[in-house]
Amino acid sequence: MTDLDHLDLTHASAAECLLRLYDERVEIEGFQKGVPRWCSGCGDNAVLAALQRLLRDEGLRPEKTVFVSGIGCSSRLPHYMNTYGFHGIHGRALPVAEGVRIARPDLNVFVNSGDGDCFSIGAAHWIHAIRYNMKMVVMVHDNQIYGLTKKQASPTSPRGTRSNTTPQGSFLEGLNPLTVTLGVQNVSFVAQAADWIPEVLYAILQAAFHHDGLSFIRIVQRCPEWMPDNFEPWLHDPSRVQLLHHEGMPAFSSGLASLYPTRLDHDPSDIHRARELASQHDPIPIGVLFHDPTVPRYDELVRAETTHSPAAVRQLLDEEFDRFAVVSDGEGGGVDD
């Protein structure tokens, strides 16, 4: 066997290994990392399970996926995903995720935030992220309370909520994140899920992942520690939950359809109807409220005007290095600076 033959075999083996790497199915266990430290019964556990199932079913690679979060109970999720992760500071998950999207468009970007993290200190980033419409899946775990810091009222806490910061009960009506999001220019995908309906939660996450833009999902999430009775009426009376269905979404299973009698065929391209549904409190709408795949993406517009090719990067680096180059005078090793 010649050296050339050996080289060809080596190259073929490397190529086969690379193809095998990308063809190999990563099971749910491949995305699990550590033991979640959320409270027993916390809705965050259901979100984590649905995401790990999604990554498995979509054939995503751990090294091609990144989860970004801010601060709060929900923001611990990157610690439990065997992917790239960035646990940022309070309210700043979205600008970090936008930076990742601009710098590494080849990565699958997911953002996990809470109602305090996103709608309070991160409110400005939330609004402008919707407007920029970069491709990513944004999940806000809304339990209507600050859980990690032991029960303070959040922007979505219902009026009258007694907490450490509102011992006499909160004075204002809670913020409706769905109606606010649907009022932002360039909004392209808005959905609402509930942690206790895993079949629909998964279907929404899957639709969000395939959307070519920013997918905003408000997840109604239980907090058994600080708000144990908050969603009990909707949990124990399925008729108070309105399941939305539209073309392109999987049909409800027979068990789900029999359990939830309040269902609606909805056209998610109708933003006016989406805003009406988003204003409902009883029954609460669960499903995709709005979807417009034609909205332009800021990351694509910027990339169209900026080249990041290797040749362009090398040219820029060479120009910068030339500014500080030391040139020999050719006579005995002297230099001109």
Coordinates of C-alpha atoms in Angstrom, one line a residue:
M1 CA 0.0 0.0 0.0
T2 CA 1.4 3.4 -1.0
D3 CA 1.4 6.5 1.1
L4 CA -1.1 8.0 -1.3
D5 CA -3.4 5.0 -0.8
H6 CA -3.1 5.3 2.9
L7 CA -3.9 9.0 2.7
D8 CA -7.1 8.3 0.6
L9 CA -8.2 5.7 3.2
T10 CA -7.6 8.1 6.0
H11 CA -9.6 10.9 4.3
A12 CA -12.5 8.4 3.5
S13 CA -12.6 7.3 7.0
A14 CA -12.7 10.8 8.3
A15 CA -15.5 11.7 5.9
E16 CA -17.5 8.6 6.9
C17 CA -17.0 9.5 10.6
L18 CA -18.2 13.1 9.9
L19 CA -21.3 11.8 8.1
R20 CA -22.0 9.3 10.8
L21 CA -21.8 12.1 13.4
Y22 CA -24.5 14.2 11.6
D23 CA -26.7 11.2 10.7
E24 CA -26.6 9.8 14.2
R25 CA -29.8 10.4 16.2
V26 CA -29.2 12.1 19.5
E27 CA -31.7 10.7 22.0
I28 CA -33.3 12.7 24.9
E29 CA -30.6 11.5 27.2
G30 CA -28.0 13.2 25.0
F31 CA -29.6 16.6 25.8
Q32 CA -29.9 16.0 29.5
K33 CA -27.4 17.6 31.8
G34 CA -27.6 17.6 35.6
V35 CA -30.6 17.2 37.9
P36 CA -33.1 20.0 37.7
R37 CA -33.4 21.9 41.0
W38 CA -36.9 23.3 40.5
C39 CA -39.5 22.7 43.1
S40 CA -41.7 19.6 42.8
G41 CA -44.6 20.3 40.5
C42 CA -43.0 23.4 39.0
G43 CA -44.1 24.0 35.4
D44 CA -40.5 24.6 34.3
N45 CA -40.0 20.8 34.4
A46 CA -42.7 20.3 31.7
V47 CA -41.0 23.0 29.5
L48 CA -37.6 21.3 29.8
A49 CA -39.0 17.9 28.9
A50 CA -40.8 19.3 25.8
L51 CA -37.7 21.1 24.6
Q52 CA -35.5 18.0 25.0
R53 CA -38.1 16.0 23.0
L54 CA -38.2 18.7 20.3
L55 CA -34.4 18.7 19.9
R56 CA -34.4 14.9 19.6
D57 CA -37.3 14.8 17.1
E58 CA -35.9 17.7 14.9
G59 CA -32.5 15.9 14.8
L60 CA -30.6 18.9 16.2
R61 CA -27.0 18.6 17.2
P62 CA -26.0 19.7 20.8
E63 CA -23.0 21.6 19.3
K64 CA -25.3 23.5 16.9
T65 CA -27.8 24.6 19.6
V66 CA -27.6 27.4 22.2
F67 CA -29.9 28.3 25.0
V68 CA -29.8 31.9 26.4
S69 CA -31.4 33.1 29.6
G70 CA -31.4 35.9 32.1
I71 CA -32.2 35.6 35.8
G72 CA -35.0 33.7 37.5
C73 CA -36.2 30.2 38.1
S74 CA -36.9 29.7 34.4
S75 CA -33.5 31.0 33.5
R76 CA -31.8 28.0 35.1
L77 CA -32.9 26.0 32.1
P78 CA -29.5 26.2 30.1
H79 CA -27.9 24.4 33.0
Y80 CA -30.0 21.4 32.4
M81 CA -29.5 21.2 28.6
N82 CA -26.4 19.5 27.2
T83 CA -25.9 22.2 24.5
Y84 CA -24.2 25.5 24.5
G85 CA -25.7 27.9 27.0
F86 CA -25.4 31.5 28.2
H87 CA -26.8 32.4 31.6
G88 CA -26.8 36.2 31.5
I89 CA -27.7 39.0 33.8
H90 CA -31.2 40.1 34.8
G91 CA -33.3 41.1 31.8
R92 CA -30.6 40.9 29.2
A93 CA -31.2 37.5 27.6
L94 CA -32.6 38.9 24.3
P95 CA -29.7 41.2 23.4
V96 CA -27.3 38.4 24.1
A97 CA -29.3 36.0 21.9
E98 CA -29.4 38.7 19.1
G99 CA -25.6 38.9 19.2
V100 CA -25.4 35.1 18.9
R101 CA -27.8 35.2 16.0
I102 CA -25.8 37.9 14.1
A103 CA -22.4 36.3 14.8
R104 CA -23.4 32.6 14.4
P105 CA -26.3 32.3 12.0
D106 CA -25.6 28.6 11.8
L107 CA -26.8 28.0 15.4
N108 CA -30.3 27.2 16.6
V109 CA -31.1 29.9 19.2
F110 CA -33.6 29.4 22.1
V111 CA -34.3 32.0 24.8
N112 CA -35.8 31.2 28.2
S113 CA -37.0 34.1 30.4
G114 CA -39.5 34.8 33.1
D115 CA -42.3 37.3 33.6
G116 CA -40.1 39.5 35.8
D117 CA -37.0 39.0 33.7
C118 CA -38.6 39.8 30.4
F119 CA -41.5 42.2 31.2
S120 CA -39.9 44.3 33.9
I121 CA -36.2 45.0 33.8
G122 CA -36.0 43.5 30.3
A123 CA -39.1 45.2 28.9
A124 CA -37.2 47.5 26.4
H125 CA -35.2 44.5 25.0
W126 CA -38.5 42.5 24.7
I127 CA -40.1 45.2 22.6
H128 CA -37.2 45.8 20.3
A129 CA -36.5 42.1 19.9
I130 CA -40.0 41.6 18.6
R131 CA -39.4 44.5 16.2
Y132 CA -36.1 43.1 15.0
N133 CA -37.7 39.7 14.3
M134 CA -34.4 37.7 14.3
K135 CA -34.8 34.0 14.0
M136 CA -35.0 32.5 17.5
V137 CA -37.6 30.8 19.8
V138 CA -38.4 33.0 22.8
M139 CA -40.2 31.3 25.7
V140 CA -41.5 33.4 28.6
H141 CA -42.4 31.2 31.6
D142 CA -45.1 33.3 33.2
N143 CA -46.1 32.2 36.7
Q144 CA -47.1 35.8 37.6
I145 CA -44.7 36.1 40.5
Y146 CA -41.0 36.5 41.3
G147 CA -40.2 33.0 42.4
L148 CA -36.4 32.8 42.7
T149 CA -36.4 35.8 45.1
K150 CA -39.2 34.3 47.2
K151 CA -42.5 35.9 46.2
Q152 CA -42.6 39.5 45.0
A153 CA -45.2 40.9 42.6
S154 CA -44.3 40.8 39.0
P155 CA -45.6 42.8 36.1
T156 CA -48.2 40.1 35.3
S157 CA -49.4 39.5 38.9
P158 CA -53.2 39.8 39.1
R159 CA -54.6 42.7 40.9
G160 CA -54.9 42.0 44.6
T161 CA -51.9 39.6 44.7
R162 CA -50.4 39.6 48.2
S163 CA -46.7 39.3 48.1
N164 CA -43.6 40.5 50.0
T165 CA -43.7 43.8 48.0
T166 CA -47.5 44.1 48.0
P167 CA -48.6 42.9 51.5
Q168 CA -51.9 44.7 51.1
G169 CA -52.5 43.3 47.6
S170 CA -51.2 44.7 44.3
F171 CA -53.1 47.8 43.1
L172 CA -52.8 47.5 39.3
E173 CA -54.1 45.0 36.8
G174 CA -51.4 42.7 35.5
L175 CA -49.8 43.3 32.2
N176 CA -51.1 41.2 29.3
P177 CA -47.9 40.2 27.4
L178 CA -49.9 38.8 24.4
T179 CA -51.7 42.1 23.6
V180 CA -48.5 44.1 24.1
T181 CA -46.5 41.8 21.8
L182 CA -49.2 41.9 19.1
G183 CA -49.1 45.7 19.2
V184 CA -45.4 45.9 18.3
Q185 CA -44.4 46.6 14.7
N186 CA -42.9 43.6 12.8
V187 CA -44.4 41.0 15.1
S188 CA -44.4 37.7 13.2
F189 CA -45.3 34.8 15.6
V190 CA -47.2 34.9 18.9
A191 CA -48.5 31.9 20.8
Q192 CA -49.7 30.9 24.2
A193 CA -49.1 27.5 25.9
A194 CA -49.9 25.9 29.3
D195 CA -47.4 23.7 31.0
W196 CA -50.1 21.2 32.1
I197 CA -51.1 20.5 28.4
P198 CA -47.9 18.9 27.1
E199 CA -49.3 17.8 23.8
V200 CA -50.1 21.4 22.8
L201 CA -47.0 22.8 24.4
Y202 CA -44.9 20.5 22.2
A203 CA -46.9 21.3 19.0
I204 CA -46.5 25.1 19.7
L205 CA -42.7 24.7 20.2
Q206 CA -42.4 22.7 17.0
A207 CA -44.3 25.4 15.0
A208 CA -42.2 28.1 16.6
F209 CA -39.0 26.3 15.7
H210 CA -39.9 26.1 12.1
H211 CA -41.0 29.8 11.9
D212 CA -38.5 31.9 10.0
G213 CA -38.4 34.8 12.5
L214 CA -38.8 35.5 16.2
S215 CA -41.3 33.2 17.8
F216 CA -42.8 34.6 21.0
I217 CA -44.4 32.0 23.3
R218 CA -46.0 33.0 26.6
I219 CA -46.1 29.8 28.7
V220 CA -48.7 29.9 31.5
Q221 CA -46.6 28.2 34.1
R222 CA -47.6 27.0 37.6
C223 CA -45.6 27.9 40.7
P224 CA -46.7 25.5 43.4
E225 CA -44.5 27.2 46.0
W226 CA -45.6 30.8 45.9
M227 CA -48.8 30.8 43.8
P228 CA -50.2 27.4 44.3
D229 CA -53.9 28.3 43.6
N230 CA -53.2 30.8 40.7
F231 CA -54.2 28.6 37.8
E232 CA -56.3 26.0 39.6
P233 CA -59.6 27.1 38.1
W234 CA -58.3 26.5 34.5
L235 CA -56.5 23.4 35.5
H236 CA -59.5 21.7 37.1
D237 CA -62.1 23.0 34.6
P238 CA -60.9 22.2 31.1
S239 CA -63.9 24.0 29.6
R240 CA -62.2 27.3 30.6
V241 CA -59.3 26.6 28.2
Q242 CA -59.9 27.3 24.5
L243 CA -57.7 25.2 22.2
L244 CA -56.9 27.0 19.0
H245 CA -56.4 24.9 15.8
H246 CA -55.4 25.9 12.3
E247 CA -54.1 24.4 9.1
G248 CA -50.6 23.2 9.5
M249 CA -50.9 22.2 13.2
P250 CA -51.4 18.6 14.1
A251 CA -54.9 17.4 14.9
F252 CA -55.7 17.1 18.6
S253 CA -55.5 13.5 19.9
S254 CA -58.9 11.9 20.7
G255 CA -58.0 12.0 24.5
L256 CA -57.2 15.7 24.3
A257 CA -60.3 16.6 22.3
S258 CA -62.6 14.8 24.7
L259 CA -61.0 16.4 27.7
Y260 CA -61.1 20.0 26.3
P261 CA -64.5 20.7 24.7
T262 CA -63.9 24.4 24.1
R263 CA -62.1 24.5 20.7
L264 CA -61.8 27.0 17.9
D265 CA -60.7 26.9 14.3
H266 CA -58.6 30.1 14.1
D267 CA -56.9 31.8 11.2
P268 CA -53.5 33.0 12.6
S269 CA -52.9 35.4 9.7
D270 CA -55.7 37.6 11.1
I271 CA -54.0 39.9 13.6
H272 CA -57.2 41.7 14.6
R273 CA -58.8 38.4 15.6
A274 CA -55.5 37.4 17.3
R275 CA -55.7 40.6 19.4
E276 CA -59.3 39.8 20.4
L277 CA -58.4 36.3 21.5
A278 CA -55.3 37.6 23.4
S279 CA -57.6 39.9 25.4
Q280 CA -59.7 36.9 26.6
H281 CA -59.2 35.9 30.3
D282 CA -61.9 33.2 30.5
P283 CA -61.6 31.0 28.6
I284 CA -57.9 31.4 28.0
P285 CA -56.7 30.8 24.4
I286 CA -54.0 28.1 24.0
G287 CA -52.3 27.8 20.6
V288 CA -50.8 29.9 17.9
L289 CA -52.6 33.3 17.9
F290 CA -50.7 35.0 15.1
H291 CA -48.3 33.9 12.4
D292 CA -46.9 36.0 9.5
P293 CA -43.9 34.4 7.8
T294 CA -43.4 37.4 5.4
V295 CA -42.1 39.8 8.0
P296 CA -38.5 40.8 7.3
R297 CA -35.7 39.8 9.6
Y298 CA -33.2 42.3 10.8
D299 CA -30.4 39.7 10.9
E300 CA -30.9 38.9 7.2
L301 CA -31.1 42.6 6.2
V302 CA -27.9 43.3 8.0
R303 CA -26.1 40.3 6.6
A304 CA -27.2 41.2 3.1
E305 CA -25.1 44.4 3.4
T306 CA -22.1 43.0 5.3
T307 CA -19.8 40.3 4.1
H308 CA -18.1 38.1 6.6
S309 CA -16.3 35.9 4.0
P310 CA -12.8 34.6 4.9
A311 CA -11.3 36.8 2.2
A312 CA -13.0 39.9 3.5
V313 CA -12.0 39.2 7.1
R314 CA -8.4 38.6 6.0
Q315 CA -8.3 41.9 4.1
L316 CA -9.5 43.8 7.1
L317 CA -7.0 42.1 9.4
D318 CA -4.1 42.8 7.0
E319 CA -5.1 46.4 6.7
E320 CA -5.1 46.7 10.5
F321 CA -1.8 44.9 11.0
D322 CA -0.2 47.0 8.3
R323 CA -0.8 50.1 10.4
F324 CA 1.6 48.8 13.0
A325 CA 4.1 47.0 10.7
V326 CA 7.8 47.5 11.2
V327 CA 9.6 47.7 7.9
S328 CA 13.4 47.0 7.4
D329 CA 15.5 49.6 5.6
G330 CA 17.5 46.9 3.9
E331 CA 20.8 48.2 5.1
G332 CA 22.2 46.3 8.1
G333 CA 19.0 45.5 9.8
G334 CA 17.9 49.0 10.6
V335 CA 14.2 49.7 10.7
D336 CA 11.9 52.6 9.9
D337 CA 8.9 53.0 12.1

